[in-house]
Amino acid sequence: IFLKEKFNIFALTGTVLCVAGILLFYDPRLSLDITGSIFALLSGLTMAVYALLLARFKYKDIPAATLSFYIVGIGGICSLIYAAVMGQLALPQTPSVWAICVAFALAVTVGAVLLFQQSVFLIGSTKASILSALEPITSVVLGIAILGDPVTETKIIGTVLVIAASVVIVLSDIRKKKN
C-alpha cells in the first residue's frame, strides 16, 4: 500500500498477533507517562517509515555496513548539535563510563542498525519489522532474569503471541519458496 510494499494475509496475521502480544505487556496498574508513550509510538512509526524507505531505496552498490556508518555518523552529529544547543552536552568523566558508551555504540550500530538494514535488504521491510518485534520479549526475559520482574499470565500470553507472529512470517516464507 505505502511505497508499493506488499501486504498479504500472512503479514496481516503476523502484525495483528504481534500488536496484540505487545499490548499485553502493558500493565494498567503501573503509571503511564503520556509523553514517554507518545515518544515510543513516534519511535515505532519512525522505524516503520525507515524500514519502508530502506527497502524501497536500497542501494545495491553501497554495502549495509557503509550505509550504517553514514546513518549513525550523521545521527551522531545531529545529536551532538542538539545537545550542545540545548545545553545538555556532557562527556563521560571516567574510563568505565567511556567503556559503557563504546559498548552501547557498538551494540546499537552492529546489533540494531546494521543487522536490521541487512534483514530489510534480504527479506523486506514488513517481515524484518515483524521479526524484529522479538525485542519486547528480550526485554521481558531480561527484566525477569536480571531485575526480578514478576512473571504474569499476560506476559506469558503476550510472549506467545509475539513468537506466533514471527512463526507466521517464517512459515509464509517457507510456503512461498515451495510454490
Short mmCIF file of C-alpha atoms in Angstrom, two decimals, residues 34-145:
data_model
loop_
_atom_site.label_atom_id
_atom_site.label_comp_id
_atom_site.label_asym_id
_atom_site.label_seq_id
_atom_site.Cartn_x
_atom_site.Cartn_y
_atom_site.Cartn_z
CA ILE A 34 1.91 10.10 28.33
CA THR A 35 4.98 11.88 26.92
CA GLY A 36 7.03 8.69 27.10
CA SER A 37 4.21 6.75 25.45
CA ILE A 38 3.92 9.29 22.64
CA PHE A 39 7.69 9.17 22.10
CA ALA A 40 7.58 5.35 21.97
CA LEU A 41 4.75 5.42 19.41
CA LEU A 42 6.59 8.02 17.33
CA SER A 43 9.72 5.89 17.53
CA GLY A 44 7.80 2.90 16.20
CA LEU A 45 6.27 4.99 13.42
CA THR A 46 9.66 6.41 12.51
CA MET A 47 11.17 2.91 12.39
CA ALA A 48 8.34 1.72 10.16
CA VAL A 49 8.90 4.58 7.72
CA TYR A 50 12.67 3.97 7.89
CA ALA A 51 12.18 0.28 7.07
CA LEU A 52 9.90 1.06 4.14
CA LEU A 53 12.24 3.69 2.74
CA LEU A 54 15.24 1.43 3.27
CA ALA A 55 13.57 -1.39 1.34
CA ARG A 56 12.36 0.93 -1.40
CA PHE A 57 15.53 2.92 -1.92
CA LYS A 58 18.20 0.37 -1.06
CA TYR A 59 21.44 0.96 -2.83
CA LYS A 60 22.84 -2.16 -4.42
CA ASP A 61 26.29 -0.55 -4.71
CA ILE A 62 26.53 0.51 -1.05
CA PRO A 63 27.05 -2.29 1.49
CA ALA A 64 24.86 -2.23 4.58
CA ALA A 65 27.91 -1.54 6.79
CA THR A 66 28.77 1.59 4.79
CA LEU A 67 25.18 2.81 4.82
CA SER A 68 25.03 2.13 8.55
CA PHE A 69 28.22 4.15 9.04
CA TYR A 70 26.71 7.17 7.31
CA ILE A 71 23.35 6.90 9.06
CA VAL A 72 24.86 6.52 12.53
CA GLY A 73 27.52 9.16 11.85
CA ILE A 74 25.04 11.77 10.67
CA GLY A 75 22.71 10.88 13.55
CA GLY A 76 25.61 11.31 15.96
CA ILE A 77 26.46 14.74 14.55
CA CYS A 78 22.80 15.82 14.76
CA SER A 79 22.61 14.57 18.38
CA LEU A 80 25.83 16.42 19.24
CA ILE A 81 24.50 19.68 17.80
CA TYR A 82 21.13 19.26 19.54
CA ALA A 83 22.76 18.51 22.91
CA ALA A 84 25.11 21.49 22.56
CA VAL A 85 22.31 23.89 21.57
CA MET A 86 20.07 22.65 24.42
CA GLY A 87 22.92 22.87 26.95
CA GLN A 88 22.78 19.12 27.60
CA LEU A 89 26.18 18.12 26.24
CA ALA A 90 28.12 16.18 28.86
CA LEU A 91 31.11 13.99 28.16
CA PRO A 92 31.80 10.85 30.20
CA GLN A 93 34.11 11.59 33.12
CA THR A 94 35.65 8.18 33.81
CA PRO A 95 37.15 5.39 31.69
CA SER A 96 34.43 2.97 32.82
CA VAL A 97 31.69 5.32 31.61
CA TRP A 98 33.56 5.75 28.30
CA ALA A 99 33.69 1.94 28.03
CA ILE A 100 29.94 1.71 28.61
CA CYS A 101 29.35 4.38 25.93
CA VAL A 102 31.55 2.47 23.45
CA ALA A 103 29.73 -0.79 24.26
CA PHE A 104 26.34 0.85 23.72
CA ALA A 105 27.51 2.43 20.46
CA LEU A 106 28.75 -0.92 19.15
CA ALA A 107 25.60 -2.73 20.26
CA VAL A 108 23.35 -0.15 18.62
CA THR A 109 25.44 0.14 15.46
CA VAL A 110 26.13 -3.54 14.91
CA GLY A 111 23.29 -5.15 16.82
CA ALA A 112 20.45 -2.89 15.79
CA VAL A 113 21.11 -0.70 12.77
CA LEU A 114 23.38 -2.94 10.70
CA LEU A 115 21.51 -6.19 11.32
CA PHE A 116 18.12 -4.54 10.75
CA GLN A 117 19.30 -2.98 7.48
CA GLN A 118 20.66 -6.28 6.27
CA SER A 119 17.41 -8.06 7.18
CA VAL A 120 15.37 -5.44 5.28
CA PHE A 121 17.61 -5.94 2.24
CA LEU A 122 17.24 -9.73 2.43
CA ILE A 123 13.61 -10.29 3.43
CA GLY A 124 11.84 -6.94 3.01
CA SER A 125 10.58 -4.30 5.38
CA THR A 126 7.36 -5.98 6.53
CA LYS A 127 8.96 -9.28 7.52
CA ALA A 128 12.01 -7.61 9.06
CA SER A 129 9.81 -5.30 11.14
CA ILE A 130 7.60 -8.11 12.43
CA LEU A 131 10.54 -10.39 13.20
CA SER A 132 12.34 -7.55 14.99
CA ALA A 133 9.32 -7.36 17.28
CA LEU A 134 11.05 -10.05 19.33
CA GLU A 135 12.72 -7.10 21.09
CA PRO A 136 9.96 -6.80 23.74
CA ILE A 137 10.38 -10.48 24.57
CA THR A 138 14.08 -9.93 25.15
CA SER A 139 13.22 -7.01 27.44
CA VAL A 140 10.67 -9.07 29.35
CA VAL A 141 13.03 -12.05 29.77
CA LEU A 142 15.93 -9.82 30.88
CA GLY A 143 13.57 -7.91 33.19
CA ILE A 144 12.54 -11.16 34.83
CA ALA A 145 16.07 -12.60 34.97
#
